[in-house]
Coordinates of C-alpha atoms and ligand atoms in Angstrom, one line a residue:
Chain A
X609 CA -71.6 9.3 0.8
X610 CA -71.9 12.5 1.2
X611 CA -75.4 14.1 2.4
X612 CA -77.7 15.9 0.2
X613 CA -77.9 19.7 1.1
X614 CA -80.6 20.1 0.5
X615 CA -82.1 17.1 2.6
X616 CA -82.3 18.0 6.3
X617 CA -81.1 15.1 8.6
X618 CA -83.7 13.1 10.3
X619 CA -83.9 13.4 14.0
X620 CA -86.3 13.1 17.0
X621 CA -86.7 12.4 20.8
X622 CA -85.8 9.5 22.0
X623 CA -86.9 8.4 25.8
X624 CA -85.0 6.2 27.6
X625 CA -84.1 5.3 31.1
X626 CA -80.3 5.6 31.6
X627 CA -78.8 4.6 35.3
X628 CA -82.4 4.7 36.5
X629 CA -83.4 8.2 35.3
X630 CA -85.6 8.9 32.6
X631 CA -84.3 10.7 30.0
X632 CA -84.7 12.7 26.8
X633 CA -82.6 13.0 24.3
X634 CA -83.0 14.8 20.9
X635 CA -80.5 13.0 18.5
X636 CA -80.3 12.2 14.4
X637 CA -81.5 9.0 13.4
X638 CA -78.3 8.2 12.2
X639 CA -76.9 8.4 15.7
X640 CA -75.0 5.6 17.8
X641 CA -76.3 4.5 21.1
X642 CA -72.6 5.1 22.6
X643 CA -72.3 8.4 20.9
X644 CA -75.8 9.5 22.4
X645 CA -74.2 8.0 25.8
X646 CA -71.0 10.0 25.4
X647 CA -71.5 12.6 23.7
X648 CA -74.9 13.8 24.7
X649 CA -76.0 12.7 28.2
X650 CA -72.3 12.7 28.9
X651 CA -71.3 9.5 30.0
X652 CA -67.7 8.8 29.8
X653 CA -67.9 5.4 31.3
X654 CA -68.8 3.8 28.1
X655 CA -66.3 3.9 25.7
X656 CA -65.8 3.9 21.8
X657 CA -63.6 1.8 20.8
X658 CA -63.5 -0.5 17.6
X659 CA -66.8 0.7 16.5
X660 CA -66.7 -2.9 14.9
X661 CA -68.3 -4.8 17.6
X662 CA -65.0 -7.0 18.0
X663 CA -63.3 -4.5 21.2
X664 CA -66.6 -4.5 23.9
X665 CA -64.9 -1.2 25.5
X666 CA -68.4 0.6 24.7
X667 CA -70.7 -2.3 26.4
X668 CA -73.5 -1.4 28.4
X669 CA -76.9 -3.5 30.1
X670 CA -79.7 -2.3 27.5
X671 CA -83.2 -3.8 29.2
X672 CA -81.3 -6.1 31.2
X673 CA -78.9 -7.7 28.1
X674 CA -75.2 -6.8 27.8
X675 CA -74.8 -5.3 24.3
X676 CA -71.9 -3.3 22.2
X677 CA -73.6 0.0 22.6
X678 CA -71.8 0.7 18.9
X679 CA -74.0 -1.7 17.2
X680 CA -77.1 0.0 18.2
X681 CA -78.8 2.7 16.6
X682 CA -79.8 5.7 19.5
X683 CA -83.6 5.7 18.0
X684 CA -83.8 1.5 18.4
X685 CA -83.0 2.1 22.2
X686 CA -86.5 4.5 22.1
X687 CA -88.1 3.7 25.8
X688 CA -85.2 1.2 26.5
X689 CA -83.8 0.6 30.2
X690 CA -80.2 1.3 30.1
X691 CA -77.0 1.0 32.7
X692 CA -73.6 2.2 31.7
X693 CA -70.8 1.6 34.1
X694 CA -71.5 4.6 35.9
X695 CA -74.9 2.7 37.2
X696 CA -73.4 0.1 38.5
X697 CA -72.2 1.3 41.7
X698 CA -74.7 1.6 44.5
X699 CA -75.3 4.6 46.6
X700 CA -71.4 5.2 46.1
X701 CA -70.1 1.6 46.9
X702 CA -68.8 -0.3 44.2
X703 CA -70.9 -3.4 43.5
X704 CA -69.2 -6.7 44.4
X705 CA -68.0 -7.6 40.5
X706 CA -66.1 -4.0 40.9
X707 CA -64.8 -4.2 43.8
X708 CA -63.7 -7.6 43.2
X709 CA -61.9 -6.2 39.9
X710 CA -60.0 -3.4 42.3
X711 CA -58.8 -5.8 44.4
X712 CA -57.3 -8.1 42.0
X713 CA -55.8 -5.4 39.5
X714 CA -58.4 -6.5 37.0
X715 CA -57.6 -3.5 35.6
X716 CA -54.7 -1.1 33.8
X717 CA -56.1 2.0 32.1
X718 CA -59.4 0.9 32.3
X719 CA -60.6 1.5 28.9
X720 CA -62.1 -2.1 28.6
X721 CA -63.8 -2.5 31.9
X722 CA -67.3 -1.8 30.4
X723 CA -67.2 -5.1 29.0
X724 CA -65.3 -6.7 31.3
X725 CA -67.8 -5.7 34.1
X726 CA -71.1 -6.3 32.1
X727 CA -69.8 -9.7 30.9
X728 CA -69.0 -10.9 34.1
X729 CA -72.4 -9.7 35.5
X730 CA -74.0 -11.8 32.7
X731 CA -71.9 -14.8 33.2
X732 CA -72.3 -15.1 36.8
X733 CA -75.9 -14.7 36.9
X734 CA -76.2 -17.9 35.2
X735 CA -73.3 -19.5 36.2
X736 CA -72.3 -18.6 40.0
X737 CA -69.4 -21.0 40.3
X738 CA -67.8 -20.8 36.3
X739 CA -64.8 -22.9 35.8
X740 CA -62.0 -21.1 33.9
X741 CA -63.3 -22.2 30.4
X742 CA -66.5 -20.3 31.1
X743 CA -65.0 -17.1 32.5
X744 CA -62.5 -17.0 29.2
X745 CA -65.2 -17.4 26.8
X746 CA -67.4 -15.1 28.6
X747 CA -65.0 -12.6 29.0
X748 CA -63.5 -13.4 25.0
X749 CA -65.5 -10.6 23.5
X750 CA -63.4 -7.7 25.4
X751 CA -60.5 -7.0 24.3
X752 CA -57.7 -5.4 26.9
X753 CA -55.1 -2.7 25.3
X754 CA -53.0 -4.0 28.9
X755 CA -52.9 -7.2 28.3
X756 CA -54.4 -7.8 31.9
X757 CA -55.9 -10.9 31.1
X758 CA -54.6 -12.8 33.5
X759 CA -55.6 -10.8 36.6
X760 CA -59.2 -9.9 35.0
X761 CA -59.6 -14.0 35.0
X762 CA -58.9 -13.8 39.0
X763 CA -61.0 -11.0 39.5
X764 CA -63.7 -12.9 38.0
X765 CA -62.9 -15.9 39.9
X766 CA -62.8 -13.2 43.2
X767 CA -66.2 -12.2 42.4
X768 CA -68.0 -15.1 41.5
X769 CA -66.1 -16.5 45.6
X770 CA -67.5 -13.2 47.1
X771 CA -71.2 -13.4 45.6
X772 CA -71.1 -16.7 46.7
X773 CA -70.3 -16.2 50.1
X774 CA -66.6 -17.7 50.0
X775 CA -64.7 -14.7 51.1
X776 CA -61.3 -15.1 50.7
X777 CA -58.0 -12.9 50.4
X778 CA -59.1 -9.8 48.7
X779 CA -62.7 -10.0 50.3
X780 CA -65.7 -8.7 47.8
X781 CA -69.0 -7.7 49.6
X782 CA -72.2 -9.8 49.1
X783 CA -75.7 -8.9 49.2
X784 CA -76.2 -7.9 45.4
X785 CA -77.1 -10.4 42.5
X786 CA -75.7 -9.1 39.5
X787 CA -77.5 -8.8 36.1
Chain B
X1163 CA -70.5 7.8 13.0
X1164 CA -72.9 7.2 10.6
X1165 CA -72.4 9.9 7.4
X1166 CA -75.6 9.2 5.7
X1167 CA -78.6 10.8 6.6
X1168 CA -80.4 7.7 7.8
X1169 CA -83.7 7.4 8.6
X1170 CA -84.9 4.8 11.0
X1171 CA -87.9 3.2 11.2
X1172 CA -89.7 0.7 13.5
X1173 CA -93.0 0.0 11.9
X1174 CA -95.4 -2.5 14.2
X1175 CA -97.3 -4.2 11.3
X1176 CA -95.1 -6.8 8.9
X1177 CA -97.2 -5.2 6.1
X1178 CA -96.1 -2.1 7.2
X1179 CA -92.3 -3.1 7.0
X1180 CA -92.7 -4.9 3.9
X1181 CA -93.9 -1.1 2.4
X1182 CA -91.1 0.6 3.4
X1183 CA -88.9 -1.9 2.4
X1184 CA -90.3 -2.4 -1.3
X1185 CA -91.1 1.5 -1.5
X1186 CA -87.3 2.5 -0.4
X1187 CA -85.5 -0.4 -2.6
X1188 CA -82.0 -0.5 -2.6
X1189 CA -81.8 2.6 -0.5
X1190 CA -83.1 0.4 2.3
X1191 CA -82.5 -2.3 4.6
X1192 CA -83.8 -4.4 7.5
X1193 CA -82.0 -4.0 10.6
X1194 CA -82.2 -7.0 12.7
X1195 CA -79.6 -7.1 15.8
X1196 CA -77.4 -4.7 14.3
X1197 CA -74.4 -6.7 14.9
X1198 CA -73.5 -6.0 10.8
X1199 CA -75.5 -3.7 9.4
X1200 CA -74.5 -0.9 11.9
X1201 CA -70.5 -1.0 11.5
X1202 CA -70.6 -1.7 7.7
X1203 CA -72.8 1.9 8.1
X1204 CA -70.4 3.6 10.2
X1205 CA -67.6 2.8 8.1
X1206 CA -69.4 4.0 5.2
X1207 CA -69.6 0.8 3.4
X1208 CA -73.1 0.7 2.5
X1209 CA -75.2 4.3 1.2
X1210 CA -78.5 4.2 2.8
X1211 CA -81.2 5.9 3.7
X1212 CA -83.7 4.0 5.4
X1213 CA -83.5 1.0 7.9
X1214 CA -86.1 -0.7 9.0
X1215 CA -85.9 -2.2 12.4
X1216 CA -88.1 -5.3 13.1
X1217 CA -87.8 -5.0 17.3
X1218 CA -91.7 -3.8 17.3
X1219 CA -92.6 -7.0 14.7
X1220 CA -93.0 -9.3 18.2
X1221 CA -90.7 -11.8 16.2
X1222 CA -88.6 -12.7 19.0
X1223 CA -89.1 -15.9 19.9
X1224 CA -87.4 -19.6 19.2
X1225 CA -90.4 -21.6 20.2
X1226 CA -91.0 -25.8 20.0
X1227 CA -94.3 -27.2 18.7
X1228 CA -94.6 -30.6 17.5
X1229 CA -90.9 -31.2 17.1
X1230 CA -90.3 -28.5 14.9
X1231 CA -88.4 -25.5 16.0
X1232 CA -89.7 -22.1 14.9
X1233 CA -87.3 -19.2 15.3
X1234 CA -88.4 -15.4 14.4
X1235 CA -86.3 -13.2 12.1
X1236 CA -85.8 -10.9 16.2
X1237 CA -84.8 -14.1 18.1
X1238 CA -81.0 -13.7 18.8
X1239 CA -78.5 -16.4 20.1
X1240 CA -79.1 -15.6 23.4
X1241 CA -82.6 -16.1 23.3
X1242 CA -81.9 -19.6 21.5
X1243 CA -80.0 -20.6 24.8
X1244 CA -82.6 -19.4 27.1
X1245 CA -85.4 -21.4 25.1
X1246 CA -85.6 -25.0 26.5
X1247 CA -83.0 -28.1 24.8
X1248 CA -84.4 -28.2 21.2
X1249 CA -85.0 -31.6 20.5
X1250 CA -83.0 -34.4 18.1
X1251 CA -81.4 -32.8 15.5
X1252 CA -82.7 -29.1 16.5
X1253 CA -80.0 -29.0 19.1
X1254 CA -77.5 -27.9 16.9
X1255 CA -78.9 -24.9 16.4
X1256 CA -78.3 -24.6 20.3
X1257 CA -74.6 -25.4 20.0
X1258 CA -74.0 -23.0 17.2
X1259 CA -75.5 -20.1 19.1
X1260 CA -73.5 -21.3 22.1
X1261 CA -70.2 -20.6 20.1
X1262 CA -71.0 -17.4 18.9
X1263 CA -68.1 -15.8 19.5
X1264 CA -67.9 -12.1 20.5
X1265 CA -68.8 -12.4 24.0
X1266 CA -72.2 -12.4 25.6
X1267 CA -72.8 -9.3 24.2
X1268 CA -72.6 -10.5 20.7
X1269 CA -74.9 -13.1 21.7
X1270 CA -77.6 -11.3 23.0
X1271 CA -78.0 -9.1 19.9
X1272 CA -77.1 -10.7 17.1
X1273 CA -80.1 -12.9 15.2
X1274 CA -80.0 -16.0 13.4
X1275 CA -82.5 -14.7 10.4
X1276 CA -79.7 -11.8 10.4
X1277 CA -77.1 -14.0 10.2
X1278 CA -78.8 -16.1 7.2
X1279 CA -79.7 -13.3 5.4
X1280 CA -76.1 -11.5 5.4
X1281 CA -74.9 -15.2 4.5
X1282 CA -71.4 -14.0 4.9
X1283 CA -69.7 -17.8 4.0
X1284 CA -67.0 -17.3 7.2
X1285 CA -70.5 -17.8 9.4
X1286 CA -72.4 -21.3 11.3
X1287 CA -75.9 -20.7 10.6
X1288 CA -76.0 -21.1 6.7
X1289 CA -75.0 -24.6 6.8
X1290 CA -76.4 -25.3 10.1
X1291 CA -79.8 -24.2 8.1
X1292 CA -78.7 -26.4 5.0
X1293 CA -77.8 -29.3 7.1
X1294 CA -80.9 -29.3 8.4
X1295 CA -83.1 -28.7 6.1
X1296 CA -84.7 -25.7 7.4
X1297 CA -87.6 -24.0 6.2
X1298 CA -86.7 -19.9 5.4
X1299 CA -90.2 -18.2 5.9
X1300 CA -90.2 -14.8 3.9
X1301 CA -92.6 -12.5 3.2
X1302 CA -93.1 -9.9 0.8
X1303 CA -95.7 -7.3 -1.2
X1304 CA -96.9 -10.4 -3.0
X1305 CA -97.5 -12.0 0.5
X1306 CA -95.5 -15.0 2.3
X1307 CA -93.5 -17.6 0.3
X1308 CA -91.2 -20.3 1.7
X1309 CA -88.1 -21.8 0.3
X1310 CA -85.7 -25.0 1.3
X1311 CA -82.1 -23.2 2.9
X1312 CA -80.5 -25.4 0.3
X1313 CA -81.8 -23.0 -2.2
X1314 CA -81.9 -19.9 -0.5
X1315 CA -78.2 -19.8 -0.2
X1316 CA -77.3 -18.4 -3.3
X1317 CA -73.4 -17.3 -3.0
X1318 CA -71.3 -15.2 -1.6
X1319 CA -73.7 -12.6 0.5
X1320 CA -76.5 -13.8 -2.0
X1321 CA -79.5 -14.8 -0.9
X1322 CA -83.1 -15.3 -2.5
X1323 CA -84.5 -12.3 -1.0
X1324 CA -87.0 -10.5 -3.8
X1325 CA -87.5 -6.7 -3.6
X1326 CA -89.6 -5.9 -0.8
X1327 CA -89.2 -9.4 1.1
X1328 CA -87.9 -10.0 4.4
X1329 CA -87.2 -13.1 6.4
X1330 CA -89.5 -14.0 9.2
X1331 CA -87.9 -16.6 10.6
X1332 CA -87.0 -20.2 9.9
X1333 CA -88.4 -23.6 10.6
X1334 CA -86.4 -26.7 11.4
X1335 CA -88.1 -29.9 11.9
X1336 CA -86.0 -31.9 14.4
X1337 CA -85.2 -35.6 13.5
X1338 CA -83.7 -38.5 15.7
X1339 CA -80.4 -39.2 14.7
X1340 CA -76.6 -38.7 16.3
X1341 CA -75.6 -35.2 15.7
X1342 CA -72.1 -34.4 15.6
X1343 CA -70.5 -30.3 15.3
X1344 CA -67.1 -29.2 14.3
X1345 CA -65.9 -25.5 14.0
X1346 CA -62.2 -24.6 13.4
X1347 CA -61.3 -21.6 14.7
X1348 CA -58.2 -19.4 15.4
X1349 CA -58.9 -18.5 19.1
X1350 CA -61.4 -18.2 21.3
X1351 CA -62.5 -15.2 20.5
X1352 CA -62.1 -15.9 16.6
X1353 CA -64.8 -16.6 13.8
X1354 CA -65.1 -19.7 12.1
X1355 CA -62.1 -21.2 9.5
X1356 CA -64.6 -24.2 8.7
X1357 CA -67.4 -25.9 10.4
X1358 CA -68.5 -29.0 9.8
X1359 CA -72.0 -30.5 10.5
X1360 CA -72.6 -34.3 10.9
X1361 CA -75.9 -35.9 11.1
X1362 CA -75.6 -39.9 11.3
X1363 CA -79.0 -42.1 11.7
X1364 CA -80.1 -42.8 15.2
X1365 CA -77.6 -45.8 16.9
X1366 CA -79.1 -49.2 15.6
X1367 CA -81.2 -47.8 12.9
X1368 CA -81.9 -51.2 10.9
X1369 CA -81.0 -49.9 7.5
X1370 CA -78.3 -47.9 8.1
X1371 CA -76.3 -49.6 11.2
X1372 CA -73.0 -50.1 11.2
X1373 CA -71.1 -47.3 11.4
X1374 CA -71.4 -43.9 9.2
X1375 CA -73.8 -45.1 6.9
X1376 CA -76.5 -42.9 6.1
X1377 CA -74.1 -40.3 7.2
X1378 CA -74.4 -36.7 6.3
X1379 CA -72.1 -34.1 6.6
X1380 CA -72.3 -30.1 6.2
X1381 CA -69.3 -28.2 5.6
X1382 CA -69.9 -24.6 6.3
X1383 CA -67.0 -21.4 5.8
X1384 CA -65.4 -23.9 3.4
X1385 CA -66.9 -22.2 -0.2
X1386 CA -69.3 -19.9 -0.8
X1387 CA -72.1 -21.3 0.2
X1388 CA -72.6 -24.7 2.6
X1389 CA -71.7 -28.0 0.9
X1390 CA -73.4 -31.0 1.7
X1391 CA -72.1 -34.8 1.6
X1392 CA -73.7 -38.1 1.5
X1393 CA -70.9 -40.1 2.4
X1394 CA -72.2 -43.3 0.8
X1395 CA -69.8 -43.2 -2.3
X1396 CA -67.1 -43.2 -0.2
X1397 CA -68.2 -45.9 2.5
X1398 CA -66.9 -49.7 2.4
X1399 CA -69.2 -52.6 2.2
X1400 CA -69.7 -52.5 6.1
X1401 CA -70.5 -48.9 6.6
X1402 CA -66.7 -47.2 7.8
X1403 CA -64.9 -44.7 6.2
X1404 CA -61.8 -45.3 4.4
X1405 CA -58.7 -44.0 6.0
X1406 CA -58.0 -40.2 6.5
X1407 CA -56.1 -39.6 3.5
X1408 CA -58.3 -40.8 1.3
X1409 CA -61.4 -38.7 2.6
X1410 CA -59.0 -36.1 3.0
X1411 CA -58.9 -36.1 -0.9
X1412 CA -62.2 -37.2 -1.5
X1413 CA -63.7 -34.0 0.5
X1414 CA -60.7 -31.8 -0.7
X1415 CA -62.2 -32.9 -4.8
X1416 CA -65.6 -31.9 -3.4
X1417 CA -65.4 -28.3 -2.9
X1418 CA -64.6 -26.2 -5.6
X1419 CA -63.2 -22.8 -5.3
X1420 CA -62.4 -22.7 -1.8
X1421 CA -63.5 -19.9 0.4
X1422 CA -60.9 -16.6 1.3
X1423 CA -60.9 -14.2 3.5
X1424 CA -58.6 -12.6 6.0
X1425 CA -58.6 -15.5 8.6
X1426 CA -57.2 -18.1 6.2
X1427 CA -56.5 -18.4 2.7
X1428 CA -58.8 -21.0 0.1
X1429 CA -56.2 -23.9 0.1
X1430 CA -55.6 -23.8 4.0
X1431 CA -59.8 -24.3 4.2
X1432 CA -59.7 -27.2 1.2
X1433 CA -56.6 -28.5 3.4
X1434 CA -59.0 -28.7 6.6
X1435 CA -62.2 -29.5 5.4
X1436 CA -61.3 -33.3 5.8
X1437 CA -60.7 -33.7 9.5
X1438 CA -63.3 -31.2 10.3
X1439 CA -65.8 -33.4 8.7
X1440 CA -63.8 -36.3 10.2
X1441 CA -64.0 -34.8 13.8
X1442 CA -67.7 -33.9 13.4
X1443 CA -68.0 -37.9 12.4
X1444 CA -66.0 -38.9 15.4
X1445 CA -67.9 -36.5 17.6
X1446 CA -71.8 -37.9 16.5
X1447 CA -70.2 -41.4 17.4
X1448 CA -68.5 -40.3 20.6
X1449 CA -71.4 -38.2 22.0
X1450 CA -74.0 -40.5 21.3
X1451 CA -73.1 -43.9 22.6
Ligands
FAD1302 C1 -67.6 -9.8 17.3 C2 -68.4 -10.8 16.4 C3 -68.2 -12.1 16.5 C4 -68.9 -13.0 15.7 N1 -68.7 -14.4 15.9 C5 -69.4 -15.2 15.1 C6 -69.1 -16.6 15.1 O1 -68.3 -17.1 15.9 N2 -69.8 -17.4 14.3 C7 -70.7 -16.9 13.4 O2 -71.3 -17.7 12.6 N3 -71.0 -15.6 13.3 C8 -70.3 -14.8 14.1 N4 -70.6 -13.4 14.0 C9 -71.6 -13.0 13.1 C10 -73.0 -12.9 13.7 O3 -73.5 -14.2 13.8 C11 -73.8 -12.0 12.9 O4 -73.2 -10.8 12.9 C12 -75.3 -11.9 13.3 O5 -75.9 -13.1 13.6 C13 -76.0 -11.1 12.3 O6 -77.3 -10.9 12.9 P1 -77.9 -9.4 13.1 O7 -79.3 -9.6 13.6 O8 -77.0 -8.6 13.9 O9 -77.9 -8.9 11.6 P2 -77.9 -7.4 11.1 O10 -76.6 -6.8 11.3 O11 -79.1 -6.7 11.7 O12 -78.2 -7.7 9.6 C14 -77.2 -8.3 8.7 C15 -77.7 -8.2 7.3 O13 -78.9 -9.0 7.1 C16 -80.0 -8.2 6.8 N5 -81.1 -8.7 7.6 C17 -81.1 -8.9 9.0 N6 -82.3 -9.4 9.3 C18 -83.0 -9.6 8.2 C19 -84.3 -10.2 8.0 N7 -85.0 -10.7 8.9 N8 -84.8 -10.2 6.7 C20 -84.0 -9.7 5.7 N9 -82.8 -9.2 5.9 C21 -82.3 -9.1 7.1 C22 -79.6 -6.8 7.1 O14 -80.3 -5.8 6.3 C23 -78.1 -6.8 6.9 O15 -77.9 -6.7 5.5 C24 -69.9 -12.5 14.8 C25 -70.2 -11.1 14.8 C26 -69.4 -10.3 15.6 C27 -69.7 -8.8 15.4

């Protein structure tokens, strides 16, 4: 497993637009999309988690799709459109699946919000008034270290109110269609 | 990260891919969604040096012509769902990509050719393939070939992939009949213990009516590689099944060395196989009155 010496270690330039900018990035071939995230363009919203594809912590919108960012290979994401967390806000003000999240706790330490956030865009996109069975199995590819399930459920419920229109206690803006 | 030092490559022509591939040999593989081939990398479970990803190939659609559904080696379980409602029996390739587990993100990148190819026996598609009777299109440096799923399913991981070939996709014709699907699973978020696929002739078909005659079933994550049962031996005079216990037993004697693997142990799957098939009975009954 180890790498010939001799050999040098394929890389190149791979062009991508990340949060709306275009970007270059010179990685190895060998490379994970969240490491090139992370690591190189420094984006610490995504995270690396299981790098199994079980924990979604490292989940990002790659052309428009949800995917576990640790499951893709940096050159397959060559001229790719890409948001992590960081893009989802708007012009400073969180979008209305965030801001539904802060206002119901949908949230401990964080570290699985990523996929939290993206699968709730996905879901709710399709589905804009989900029963419970639909937000659990949408959401049942994230995996929460705080055991917040419970309140990421309401959030989702918050969010999918407030995108609706139905403003209730903990009020979530409108105006933006998610995914 | 990834140790080796891996070289990716995204050619545009299948001939192209099907070079690389034969040229590179065992130090090469097809990357499809990713959604296996990249962790097994990263934890260093597979040496290679060379993967060639088929996102340029334009094989990416799940597409309906004449009742048969054609879905590319690209076309991911997301893209399945978006496609219109496959018709007749078709539609359980819907369902199974509809309980993919892993989230939507697992969904939208993971591939049913990839799935098929890895054949890992804890999966749906195999048997879903096997049950029915889909059509594996693969292509090679001695040009295309097809072969029946029932005989591309070798064993465990095993597949009749020759040096150089890759699949393209897979065509299912679809057929009238009441369609029934079973998976056992742990938890939502959990793989499959054992699935079990039934496919019954359409309600009032004259040679087949009452009841589960003419009944097929597909048991998939049972054994290393899907097993499929004509239940006629085991039907009375008037079509029904006999009671649980004894297709409990008769399905248990049908499957030989049990499938094992971290979610549950070979006898728990022989235990189960019986009112999986039992419920996927009950379910083509149930959903298509
Ligand atoms: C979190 C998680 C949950 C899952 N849940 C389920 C579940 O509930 N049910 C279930 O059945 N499965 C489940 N799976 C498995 C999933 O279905 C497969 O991982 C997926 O379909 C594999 O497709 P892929 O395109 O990602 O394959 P890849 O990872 O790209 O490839 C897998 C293997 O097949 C080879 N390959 C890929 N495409 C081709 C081709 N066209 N020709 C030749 N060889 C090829 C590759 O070289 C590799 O060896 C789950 C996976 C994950 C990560």
């Amino acid at each position: 497993m180890t790498e010939p010496a001799s050999e040098p270690v394929p890389e190149r330039d791979v062009a991508m637009t990340v949060n709306g900018r275009a970007r270059r990035v010179r990685c190895e071939d060998r490379h994970l999309l969240v490491e090139v995230l992370r690591e190189q363009l420094r984006l610490k919203g995504t995270h690396a988690g299981c790098l199994n594809g079980d924990c979604g912590a490292c989940t990002v919108e790659l052309d428009g799709q949800p995917v576990k960012s640790c499951l893709v290979l940096a050159a397959a994401a060559e001229g790719a459109e890409i948001t992590t967390l960081e893009g989802v806000a708007q012009g400073g003000e969180l979008d209305p699946v965030q801001q539904a999240f802060w206002d119901h706790d949908g949230f401990q330490c964080g570290f699985c919000l990523p996929g939290q956030i993206f699968a709730t865009r996905w879901l709710l996109a399709r589905d804009a008034d989900p029963a419970d069975t639909a937000i659990r199995e949408a959401l049942a590819g994230n995996l929460c270290r705080c055991t917040g399930y419970q309140s990421i459920v309401e959030s989702v419920r918050a969010a999918a109110a407030g995108l609706r229109g139905e403003m209730g206690s903990g009020e979530v803006g409108s105006g933006v269609t998610p995914g | 990260m990834i140790r080796t030092a891996l070289r990716h490559h995204a050619p545009t022509e299948l001939a192209e891919a099907v070079a690389l591939l034969d040229s590179h040999a065992e130090r090469a593989a097809v990357l499809g969604g990713g959604t296996m081939l990249v962790p097994r990398l990263t934890r260093g479970e597979l040496d290679l040096d060379h993967v060639i990803d088929l996102r340029r190939l334009g094989l990416g659609t799940a597409t309906v012509t004449d009742g048969r559904v054609r879905v590319g080696a690209r076309a991911t379980y997301a893209n399945l769902l978006a496609a219109p409602a496959f018709p007749g029996t078709a539609q359980l390739l819907q369902r199974v990509a509809g309980g993919i587990t892993g989230g939507p993100q697992i969904r939208c990148q993971g591939t049913v050719c990839g799935s098929a190819a890895y054949a890992n026996p804890s999966t749906e598609v195999p048997a879903a393939l096997v049950a029915l009777d889909a059509t594996m299109h693969l292509h090679g440096p001695g040009g295309a070939r097809t072969a029946p799923a029932a005989a591309f399913f070798l064993d465990a991981y095993k597949v009749d992939l020759r040096r150089g070939e890759l699949l393209t996709g897979v065509t299912v014709a679809a057929r009238p009949a009441r369609l029934g699907y079973c998976k056992l699973k742990l938890a939502e978020g959990s793989w499959p213990i054992a699935t079990a696929a039934a496919v019954l002739p359409p309600a009032g078909a004259a040679d087949h009516a009452p009841g589960y005659r003419g009944a097929v079933v597909t048991l998939g994550a049972i054994s290393t590689r899907p097993i499929k049962l004509d239940l006629a031996p085991v039907l009375d005079d008037a079509g029904r099944l006999p009671g649980d216990a004894d297709v409990d037993e008769w399905v248990a004697a049908r499957i030989g060395e049990p499938w094992e693997d971290e979610l549950a142990p070979g006898g728990y799957r022989r235990m189960v196989a019986g009112a999986v098939l039992r419920r996927a009975l009950h379910r083509a009954h149930e959903e298509n009155r």
